[in-house]
Short mmCIF file of C-alpha atoms in Angstrom, two decimals:
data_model
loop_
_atom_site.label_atom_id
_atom_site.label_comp_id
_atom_site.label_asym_id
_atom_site.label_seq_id
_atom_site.Cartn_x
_atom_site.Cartn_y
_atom_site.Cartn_z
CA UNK A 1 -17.49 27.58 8.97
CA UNK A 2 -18.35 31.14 7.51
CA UNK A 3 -18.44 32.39 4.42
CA UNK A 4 -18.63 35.83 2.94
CA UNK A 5 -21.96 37.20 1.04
CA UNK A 6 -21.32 39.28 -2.04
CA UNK A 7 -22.32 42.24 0.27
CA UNK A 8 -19.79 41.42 2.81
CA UNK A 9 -21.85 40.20 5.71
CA UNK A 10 -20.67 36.31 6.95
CA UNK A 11 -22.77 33.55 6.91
CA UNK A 12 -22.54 30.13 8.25
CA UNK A 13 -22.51 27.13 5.61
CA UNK A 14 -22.41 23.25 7.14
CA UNK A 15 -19.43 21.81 5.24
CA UNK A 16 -20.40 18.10 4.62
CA UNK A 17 -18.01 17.82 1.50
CA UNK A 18 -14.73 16.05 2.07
CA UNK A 19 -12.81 17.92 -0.99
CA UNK A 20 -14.84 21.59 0.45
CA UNK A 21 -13.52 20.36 3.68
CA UNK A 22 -9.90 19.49 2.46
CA UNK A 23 -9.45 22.82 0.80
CA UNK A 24 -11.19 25.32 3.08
CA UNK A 25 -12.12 23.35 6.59
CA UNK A 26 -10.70 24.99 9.49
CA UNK A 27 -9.55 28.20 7.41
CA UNK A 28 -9.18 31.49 8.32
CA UNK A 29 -11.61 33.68 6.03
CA UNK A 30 -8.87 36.63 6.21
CA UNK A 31 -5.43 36.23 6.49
CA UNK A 32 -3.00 38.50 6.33
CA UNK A 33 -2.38 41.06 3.41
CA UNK A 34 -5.31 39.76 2.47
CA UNK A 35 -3.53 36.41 0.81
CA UNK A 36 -5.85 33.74 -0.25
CA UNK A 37 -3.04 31.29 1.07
CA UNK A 38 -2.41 31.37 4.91
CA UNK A 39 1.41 32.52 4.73
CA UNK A 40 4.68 30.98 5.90
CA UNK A 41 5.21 32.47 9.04
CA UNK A 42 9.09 32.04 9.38
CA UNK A 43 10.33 33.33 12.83
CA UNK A 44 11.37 31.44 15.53
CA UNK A 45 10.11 33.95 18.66
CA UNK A 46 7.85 36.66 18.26
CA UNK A 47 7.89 40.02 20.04
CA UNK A 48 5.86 42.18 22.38
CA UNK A 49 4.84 45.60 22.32
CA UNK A 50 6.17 46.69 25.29
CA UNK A 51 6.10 45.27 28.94
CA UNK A 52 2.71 46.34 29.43
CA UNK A 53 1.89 43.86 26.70
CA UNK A 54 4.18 40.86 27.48
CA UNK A 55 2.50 41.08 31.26
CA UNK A 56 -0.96 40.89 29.96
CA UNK A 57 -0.09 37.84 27.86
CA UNK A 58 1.47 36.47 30.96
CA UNK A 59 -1.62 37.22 32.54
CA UNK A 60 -3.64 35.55 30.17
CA UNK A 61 -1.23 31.99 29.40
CA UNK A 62 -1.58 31.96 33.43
CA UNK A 63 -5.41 31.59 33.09
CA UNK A 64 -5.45 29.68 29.89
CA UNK A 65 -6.80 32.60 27.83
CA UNK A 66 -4.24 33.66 25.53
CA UNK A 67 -5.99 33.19 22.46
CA UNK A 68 -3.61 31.05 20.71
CA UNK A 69 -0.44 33.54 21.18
CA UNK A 70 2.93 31.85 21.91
CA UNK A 71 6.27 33.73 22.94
CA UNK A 72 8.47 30.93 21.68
CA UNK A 73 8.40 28.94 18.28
CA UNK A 74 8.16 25.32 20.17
CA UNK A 75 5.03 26.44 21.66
CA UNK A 76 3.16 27.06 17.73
CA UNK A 77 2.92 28.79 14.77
CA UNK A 78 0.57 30.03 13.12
CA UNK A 79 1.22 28.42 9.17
CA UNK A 80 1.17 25.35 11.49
CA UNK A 81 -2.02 26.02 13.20
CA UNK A 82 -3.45 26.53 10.20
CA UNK A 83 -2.50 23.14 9.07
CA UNK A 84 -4.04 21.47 12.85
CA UNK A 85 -7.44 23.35 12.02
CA UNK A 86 -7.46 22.01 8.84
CA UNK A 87 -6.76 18.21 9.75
CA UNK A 88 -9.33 18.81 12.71
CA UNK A 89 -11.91 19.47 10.18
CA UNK A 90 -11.01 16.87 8.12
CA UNK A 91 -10.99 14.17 10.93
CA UNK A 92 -14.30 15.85 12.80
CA UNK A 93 -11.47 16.48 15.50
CA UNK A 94 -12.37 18.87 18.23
CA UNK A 95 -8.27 19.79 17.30
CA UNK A 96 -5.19 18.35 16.63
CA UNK A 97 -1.31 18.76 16.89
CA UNK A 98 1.19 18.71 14.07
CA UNK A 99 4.79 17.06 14.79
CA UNK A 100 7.76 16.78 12.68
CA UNK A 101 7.31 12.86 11.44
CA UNK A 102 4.34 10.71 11.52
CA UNK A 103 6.86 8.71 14.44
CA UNK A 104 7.03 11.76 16.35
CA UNK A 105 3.95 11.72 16.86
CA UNK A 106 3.83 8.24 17.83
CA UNK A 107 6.17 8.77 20.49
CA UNK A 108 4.97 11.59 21.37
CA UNK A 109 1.33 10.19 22.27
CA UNK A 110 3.17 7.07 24.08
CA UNK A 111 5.28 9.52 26.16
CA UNK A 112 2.06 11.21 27.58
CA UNK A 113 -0.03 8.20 27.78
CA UNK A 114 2.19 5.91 29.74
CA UNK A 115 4.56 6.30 32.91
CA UNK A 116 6.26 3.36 34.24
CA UNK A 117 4.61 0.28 35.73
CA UNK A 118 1.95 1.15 32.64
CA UNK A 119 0.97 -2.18 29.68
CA UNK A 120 -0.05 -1.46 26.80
CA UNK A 121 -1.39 -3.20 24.08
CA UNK A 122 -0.26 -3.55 19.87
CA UNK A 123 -1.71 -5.09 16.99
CA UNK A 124 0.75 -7.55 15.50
CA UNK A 125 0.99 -5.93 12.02
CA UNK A 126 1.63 -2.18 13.03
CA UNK A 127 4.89 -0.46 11.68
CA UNK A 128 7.79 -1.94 12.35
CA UNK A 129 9.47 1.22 13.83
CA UNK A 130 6.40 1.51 16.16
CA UNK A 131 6.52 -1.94 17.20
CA UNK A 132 10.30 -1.40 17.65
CA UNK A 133 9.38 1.40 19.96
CA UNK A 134 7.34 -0.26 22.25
CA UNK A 135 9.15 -3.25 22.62
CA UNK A 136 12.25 -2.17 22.98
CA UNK A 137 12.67 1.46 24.06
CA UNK A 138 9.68 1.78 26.17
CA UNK A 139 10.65 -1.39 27.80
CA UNK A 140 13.61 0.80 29.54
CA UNK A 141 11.03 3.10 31.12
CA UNK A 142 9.52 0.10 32.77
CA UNK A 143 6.56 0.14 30.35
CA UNK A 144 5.27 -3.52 29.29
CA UNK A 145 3.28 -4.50 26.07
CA UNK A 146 1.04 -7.64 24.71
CA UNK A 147 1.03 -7.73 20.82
CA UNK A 148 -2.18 -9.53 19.55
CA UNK A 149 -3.62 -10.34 16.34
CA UNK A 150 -5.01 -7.89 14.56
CA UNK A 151 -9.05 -8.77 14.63
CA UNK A 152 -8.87 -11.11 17.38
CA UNK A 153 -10.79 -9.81 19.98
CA UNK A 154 -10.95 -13.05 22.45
CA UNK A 155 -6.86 -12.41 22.34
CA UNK A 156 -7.46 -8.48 22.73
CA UNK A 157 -9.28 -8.87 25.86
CA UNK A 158 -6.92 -11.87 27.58
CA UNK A 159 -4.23 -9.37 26.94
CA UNK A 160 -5.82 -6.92 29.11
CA UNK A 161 -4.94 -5.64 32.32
CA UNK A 162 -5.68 -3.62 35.79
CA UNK A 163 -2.99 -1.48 34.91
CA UNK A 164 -3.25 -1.29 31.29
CA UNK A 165 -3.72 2.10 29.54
CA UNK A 166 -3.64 2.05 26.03
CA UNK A 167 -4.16 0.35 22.73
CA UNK A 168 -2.70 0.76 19.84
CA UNK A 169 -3.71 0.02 16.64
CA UNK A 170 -3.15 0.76 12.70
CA UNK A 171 -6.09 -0.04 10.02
CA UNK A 172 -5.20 -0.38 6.94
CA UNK A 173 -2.07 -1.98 8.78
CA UNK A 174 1.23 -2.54 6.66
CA UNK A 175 1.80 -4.47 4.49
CA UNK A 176 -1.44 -6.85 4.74
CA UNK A 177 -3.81 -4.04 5.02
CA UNK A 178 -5.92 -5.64 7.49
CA UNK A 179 -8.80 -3.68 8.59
CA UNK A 180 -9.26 -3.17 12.15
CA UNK A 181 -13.35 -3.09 13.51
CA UNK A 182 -13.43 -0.11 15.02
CA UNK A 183 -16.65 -0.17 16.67
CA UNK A 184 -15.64 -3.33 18.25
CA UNK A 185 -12.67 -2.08 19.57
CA UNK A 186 -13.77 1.29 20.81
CA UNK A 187 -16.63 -0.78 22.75
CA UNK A 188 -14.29 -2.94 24.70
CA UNK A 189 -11.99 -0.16 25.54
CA UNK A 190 -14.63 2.13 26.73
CA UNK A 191 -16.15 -0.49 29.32
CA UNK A 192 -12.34 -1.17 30.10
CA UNK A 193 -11.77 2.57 30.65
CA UNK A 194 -8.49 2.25 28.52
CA UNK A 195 -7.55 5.07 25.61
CA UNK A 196 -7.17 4.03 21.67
CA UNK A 197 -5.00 5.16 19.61
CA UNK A 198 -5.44 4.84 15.64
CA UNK A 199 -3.03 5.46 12.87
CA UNK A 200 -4.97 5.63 9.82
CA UNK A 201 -1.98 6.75 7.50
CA UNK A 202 -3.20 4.29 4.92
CA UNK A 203 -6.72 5.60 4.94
CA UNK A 204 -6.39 9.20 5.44
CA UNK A 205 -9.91 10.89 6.57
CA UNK A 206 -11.50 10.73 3.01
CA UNK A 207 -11.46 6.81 3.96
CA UNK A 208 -12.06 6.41 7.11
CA UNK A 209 -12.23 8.76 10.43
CA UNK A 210 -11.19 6.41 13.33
CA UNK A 211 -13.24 9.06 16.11
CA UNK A 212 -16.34 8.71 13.87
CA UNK A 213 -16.45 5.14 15.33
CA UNK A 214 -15.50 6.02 18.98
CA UNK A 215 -11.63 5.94 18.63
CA UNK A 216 -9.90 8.57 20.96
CA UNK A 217 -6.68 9.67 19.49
CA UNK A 218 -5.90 9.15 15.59
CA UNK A 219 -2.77 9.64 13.73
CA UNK A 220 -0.91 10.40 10.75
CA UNK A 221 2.20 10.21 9.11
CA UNK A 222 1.27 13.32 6.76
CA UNK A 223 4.58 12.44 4.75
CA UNK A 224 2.83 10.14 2.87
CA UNK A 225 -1.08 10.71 1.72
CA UNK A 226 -1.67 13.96 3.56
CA UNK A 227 1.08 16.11 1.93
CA UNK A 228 1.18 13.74 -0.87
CA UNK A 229 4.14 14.67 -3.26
CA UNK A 230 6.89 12.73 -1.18
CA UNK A 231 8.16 16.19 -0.95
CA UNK A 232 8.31 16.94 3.05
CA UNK A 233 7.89 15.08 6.65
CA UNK A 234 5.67 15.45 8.96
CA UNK A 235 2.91 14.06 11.17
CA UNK A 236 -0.56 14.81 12.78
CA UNK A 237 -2.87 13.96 15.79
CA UNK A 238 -6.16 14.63 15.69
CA UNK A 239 -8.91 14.13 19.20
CA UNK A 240 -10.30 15.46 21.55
CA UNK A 241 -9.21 19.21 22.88
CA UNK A 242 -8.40 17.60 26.49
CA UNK A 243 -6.11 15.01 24.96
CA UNK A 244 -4.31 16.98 22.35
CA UNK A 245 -3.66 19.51 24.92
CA UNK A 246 -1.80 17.13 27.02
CA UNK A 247 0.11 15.96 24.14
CA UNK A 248 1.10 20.18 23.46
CA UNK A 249 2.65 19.98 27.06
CA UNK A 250 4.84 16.72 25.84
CA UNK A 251 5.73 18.07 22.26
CA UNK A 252 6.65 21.35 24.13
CA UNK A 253 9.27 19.53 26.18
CA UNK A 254 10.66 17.01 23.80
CA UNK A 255 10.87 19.10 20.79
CA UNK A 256 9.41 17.42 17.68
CA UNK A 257 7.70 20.76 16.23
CA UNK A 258 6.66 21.06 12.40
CA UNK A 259 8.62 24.01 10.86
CA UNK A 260 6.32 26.18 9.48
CA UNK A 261 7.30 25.89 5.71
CA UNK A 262 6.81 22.03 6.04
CA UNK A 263 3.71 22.90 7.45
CA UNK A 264 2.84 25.07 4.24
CA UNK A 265 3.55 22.10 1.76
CA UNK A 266 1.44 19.66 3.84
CA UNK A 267 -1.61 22.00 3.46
CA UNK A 268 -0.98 22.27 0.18
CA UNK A 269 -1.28 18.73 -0.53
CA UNK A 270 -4.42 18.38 1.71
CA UNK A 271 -6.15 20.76 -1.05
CA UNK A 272 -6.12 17.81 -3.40
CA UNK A 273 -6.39 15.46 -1.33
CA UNK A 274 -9.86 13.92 -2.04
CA UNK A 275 -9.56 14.34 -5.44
CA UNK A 276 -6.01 11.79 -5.35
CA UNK A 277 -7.61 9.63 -2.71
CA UNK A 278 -10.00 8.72 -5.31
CA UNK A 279 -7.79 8.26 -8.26
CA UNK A 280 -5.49 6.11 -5.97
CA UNK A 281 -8.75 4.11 -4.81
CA UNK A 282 -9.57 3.32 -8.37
CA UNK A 283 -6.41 2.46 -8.97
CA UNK A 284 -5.89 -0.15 -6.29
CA UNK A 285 -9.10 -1.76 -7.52
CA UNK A 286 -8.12 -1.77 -11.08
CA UNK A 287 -4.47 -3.49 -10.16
CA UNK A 288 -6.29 -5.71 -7.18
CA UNK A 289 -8.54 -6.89 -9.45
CA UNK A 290 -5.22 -7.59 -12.43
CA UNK A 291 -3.21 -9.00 -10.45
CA UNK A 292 -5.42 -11.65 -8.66
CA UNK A 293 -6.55 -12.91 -12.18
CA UNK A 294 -3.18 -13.15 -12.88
CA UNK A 295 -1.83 -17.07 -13.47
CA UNK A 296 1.75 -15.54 -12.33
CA UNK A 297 0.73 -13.72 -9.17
CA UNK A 298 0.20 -16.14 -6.18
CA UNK A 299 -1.79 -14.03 -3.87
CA UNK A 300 -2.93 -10.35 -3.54
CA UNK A 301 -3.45 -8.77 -0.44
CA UNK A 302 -6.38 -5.70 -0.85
CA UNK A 303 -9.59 -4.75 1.32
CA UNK A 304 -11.76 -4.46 -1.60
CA UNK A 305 -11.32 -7.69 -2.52
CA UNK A 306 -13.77 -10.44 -1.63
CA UNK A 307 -11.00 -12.74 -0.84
CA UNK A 308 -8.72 -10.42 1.98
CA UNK A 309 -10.05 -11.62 5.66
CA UNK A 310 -11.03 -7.98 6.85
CA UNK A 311 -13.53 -7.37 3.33
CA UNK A 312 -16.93 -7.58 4.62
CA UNK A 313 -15.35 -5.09 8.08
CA UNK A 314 -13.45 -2.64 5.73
CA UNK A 315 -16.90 -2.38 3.42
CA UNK A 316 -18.76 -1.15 6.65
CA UNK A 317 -16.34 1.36 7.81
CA UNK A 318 -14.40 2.39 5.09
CA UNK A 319 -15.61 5.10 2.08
CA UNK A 320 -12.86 3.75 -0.33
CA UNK A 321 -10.05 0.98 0.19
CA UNK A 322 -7.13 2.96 -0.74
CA UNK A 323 -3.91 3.07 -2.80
CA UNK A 324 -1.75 0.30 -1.29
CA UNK A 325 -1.72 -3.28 -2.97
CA UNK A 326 0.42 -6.11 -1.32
CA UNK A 327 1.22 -9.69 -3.52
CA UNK A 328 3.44 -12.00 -3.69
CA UNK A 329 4.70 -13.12 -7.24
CA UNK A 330 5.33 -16.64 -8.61
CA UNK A 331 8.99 -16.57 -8.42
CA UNK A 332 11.60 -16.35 -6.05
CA UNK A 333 13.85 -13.82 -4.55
CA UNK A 334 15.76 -13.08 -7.44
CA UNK A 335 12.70 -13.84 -9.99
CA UNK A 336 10.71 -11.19 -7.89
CA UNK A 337 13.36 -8.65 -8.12
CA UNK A 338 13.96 -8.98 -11.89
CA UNK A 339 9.80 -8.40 -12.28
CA UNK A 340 10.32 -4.91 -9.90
CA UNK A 341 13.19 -4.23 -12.46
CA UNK A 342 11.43 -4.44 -15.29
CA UNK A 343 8.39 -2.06 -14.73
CA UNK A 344 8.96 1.64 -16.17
CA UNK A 345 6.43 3.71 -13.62
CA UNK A 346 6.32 2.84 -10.40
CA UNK A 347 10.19 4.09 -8.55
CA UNK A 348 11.49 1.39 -6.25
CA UNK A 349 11.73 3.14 -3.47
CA UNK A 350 10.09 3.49 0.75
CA UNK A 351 6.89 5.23 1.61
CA UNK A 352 3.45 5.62 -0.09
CA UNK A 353 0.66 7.95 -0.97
CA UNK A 354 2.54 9.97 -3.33
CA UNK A 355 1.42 10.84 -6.76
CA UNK A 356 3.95 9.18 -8.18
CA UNK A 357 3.78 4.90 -7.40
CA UNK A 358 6.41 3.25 -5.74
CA UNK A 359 7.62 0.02 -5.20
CA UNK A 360 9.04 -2.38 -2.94
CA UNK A 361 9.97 -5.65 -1.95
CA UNK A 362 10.35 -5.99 1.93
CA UNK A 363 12.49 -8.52 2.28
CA UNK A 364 15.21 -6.37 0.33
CA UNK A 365 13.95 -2.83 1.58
CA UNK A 366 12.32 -2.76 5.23
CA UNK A 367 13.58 -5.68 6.73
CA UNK A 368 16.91 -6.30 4.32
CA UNK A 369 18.99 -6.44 8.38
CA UNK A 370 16.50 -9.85 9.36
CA UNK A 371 17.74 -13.40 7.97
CA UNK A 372 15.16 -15.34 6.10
CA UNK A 373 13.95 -17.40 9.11
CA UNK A 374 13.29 -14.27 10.99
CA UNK A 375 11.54 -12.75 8.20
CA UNK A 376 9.24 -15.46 7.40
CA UNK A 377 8.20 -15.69 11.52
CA UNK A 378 6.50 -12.32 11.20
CA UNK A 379 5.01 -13.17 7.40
CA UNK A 380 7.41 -11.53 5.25
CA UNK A 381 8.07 -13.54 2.43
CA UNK A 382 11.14 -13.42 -0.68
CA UNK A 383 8.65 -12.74 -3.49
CA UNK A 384 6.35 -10.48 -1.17
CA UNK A 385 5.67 -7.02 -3.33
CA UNK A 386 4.06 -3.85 -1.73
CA UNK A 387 2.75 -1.60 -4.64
CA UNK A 388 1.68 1.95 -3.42
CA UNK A 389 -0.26 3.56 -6.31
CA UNK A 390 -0.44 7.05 -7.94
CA UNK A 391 -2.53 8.94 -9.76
CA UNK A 392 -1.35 7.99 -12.78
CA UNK A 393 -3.49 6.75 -15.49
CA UNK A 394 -5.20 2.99 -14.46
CA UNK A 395 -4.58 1.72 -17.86
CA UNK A 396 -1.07 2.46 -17.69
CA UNK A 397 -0.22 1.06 -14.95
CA UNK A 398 -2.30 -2.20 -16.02
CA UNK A 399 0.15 -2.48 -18.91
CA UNK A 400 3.46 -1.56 -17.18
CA UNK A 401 2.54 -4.70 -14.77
CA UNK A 402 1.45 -7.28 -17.68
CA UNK A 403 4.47 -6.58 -19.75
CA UNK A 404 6.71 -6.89 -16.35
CA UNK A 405 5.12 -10.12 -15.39
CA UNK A 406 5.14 -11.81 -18.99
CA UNK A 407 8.94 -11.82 -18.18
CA UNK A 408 8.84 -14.52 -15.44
CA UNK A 409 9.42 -17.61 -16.63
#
């Protein structure tokens, strides 16, 4: 990166910082009209000089040289470019892509990874949408998957294949927040010649960077931490330049672009984004630590707690443990619900990594379509609570919860 002496002249700084790198990694020193703020670039095609200049810009795509220009606003933007460079910072990316959801970039990767007669492998507790998409959708294309246990390695590698190319994986994974080993799983993939694929959505990069460890190919679903305001939609893919050029060519044809003033938000989020990572951090160890002293909580699910089954892997690889606590309350159904009734902060609502906390209870919100028999086979329980955290103040929220839980019988 370079920055500007008082006399002008540019010199180059290492940024090491993850809040330097958050507001100014991957930034242009001079934009235009001289704004401090890269601006919204709102136009859907953009124009040539005369045919003279649209024929050396032909010239140029033909070769691969044309510095980043695009006739056509599928092919980029530049608000949005400024929000890849900054995520490739960020993640110590050699680039990245921006789509219009965190899932269409999921699909997006899958689309140019696989081609039929391809397996690929999941972890057990990614999103249910993704698993949904591999299962079911993919399955049309004559693509075939293996879902393992997350951290069961012996399992990974039976599931493998000749013809398998790629596995998938989420750490923190939702909503047990198990913490996938990374270096483990880069390792066998490498000496299987097969591609990873990461979504750290409940880590961001101020937690963890997935490539750090050997990971290919990591994702985002910038709606939630990244943007942070549960304000806009979007998602982000951050590897090497090979790889995230191939996944240009798919985005190109299937459309899922970022518009350019969802593109602005998102990088204005990732200016504070260190700075709420580690407010939400200390708040999920604050309410961890509550709840799992608590006589009327049965279990809590958190990687900074000695007791969660990926602890001693998500202290190696992990800087903080993040926002999201999972629990399940001493109650029922209904008992559960009248406790998520009676707190004041936290909104019932989807999604996470907001400043504001939400709330939910899965069995009523993401999988409210599955009977109870279905819903306990893949470990979703009645009185199962996932609590994603703010920034609001720790003691607060410590006192919202006890006076919510001295309500259950």
């Amino acid at each position: 990166m370079e920055l500007q002496t008082e006399t002008g002249c540019a010199t180059s700084l290492e940024i090491r910082g993850p809040s330097t790198r958050a507001v100014h990694g991957g930034a242009e020193r001079h934009n235009p009209y001289h704004a401090v703020v890269p601006p919204i670039v709102q136009t859907a095609t953009y124009a040539f000089r005369d045919t003279a200049d649209l024929i050396a810009f032909q010239e140029a795509r033909q070769w691969g040289a044309a510095g980043g220009r695009v006739d056509y606003g599928r092919y980029g933007n530049p608000t949005v470019a400024a929000l890849e460079a900054r995520v490739a910072a960020l993640e110590g990316a050699e680039a990245a892509a921006a789509f219009s959801s965190g899932m269409a970039a999921v699909t997006a990767i899958l689309f140019a990874s696989l081609r039929s007669g391809a397996h690929l492998i999941v972890t057990e507790d990614a999103y249910r949408r993704t698993r949904q998409f591999v299962l079911q959708f993919l399955r049309r294309f004559g693509v075939e998957a293996t879902v393992v246990p997350i951290g069961d390695f012996e399992a990974l590698e039976a599931a493998i294949r000749p013809n398998t190319r790629l596995i998938f994986t989420e750490t923190p994974t939702n909503p047990y927040l198990r913490v996938m080993d990374l270096e483990r799983l880069a390792e066998i993939a490498r000496r299987r010649r097969i591609r990873t694929v990461v979504d750290a959505t409940f880590a961001t990069p101020i937690n963890l960077r997935p490539l750090d460890y050997g990971i290919d190919l990591v994702i985002h679903s910038a709606t939630k931490y990244l943007s942070g305001h549960n304000d806009v939609m979007a998602g982000v893919v951050a590897g090497s330049a090979d790889l995230i050029a191939g996944l240009r060519e798919m985005q190109a044809m299937i459309g899922g672009i970022l518009d350019p003033h969802a593109a602005y938000l998102v990088l204005r989020g990732l200016k504070t984004l260190a700075l709420r990572v580690h407010r939400q951090n200390e708040n999920g160890m604050r309410v961890a630590e509550f709840l799992s002293a608590h006589p009327r909580i049965r279990r809590v699910w958190y990687p900074g707690l000695p007791s969660h089954p990926d602890h001693a892997v998500a202290r190696r690889l992990m800087r903080g443990f993040g926002g999201v606590v999972t629990f399940e309350v001493a109650a029922d159904r209904e008992g559960t619900s009248r406790f998520i009734d009676a707190l004041h902060i936290p909104y019932i609502a989807p999604s996470l990594g907001g400043v504001e906390s939400l709330i939910e209870q899965p069995a009523l919100m993401s999988y409210y379509e599955m009977d109870p028999e279905e819903r306990s086979a893949i470990g979703i329980t009645d009185n199962l609570v996932r609590l994603s955290l703010g920034i609001e103040d720790p003691d607060d929220l410590l006192a919202d919860l006890e006076q919510a839980l001295a309500r259950l019988p």
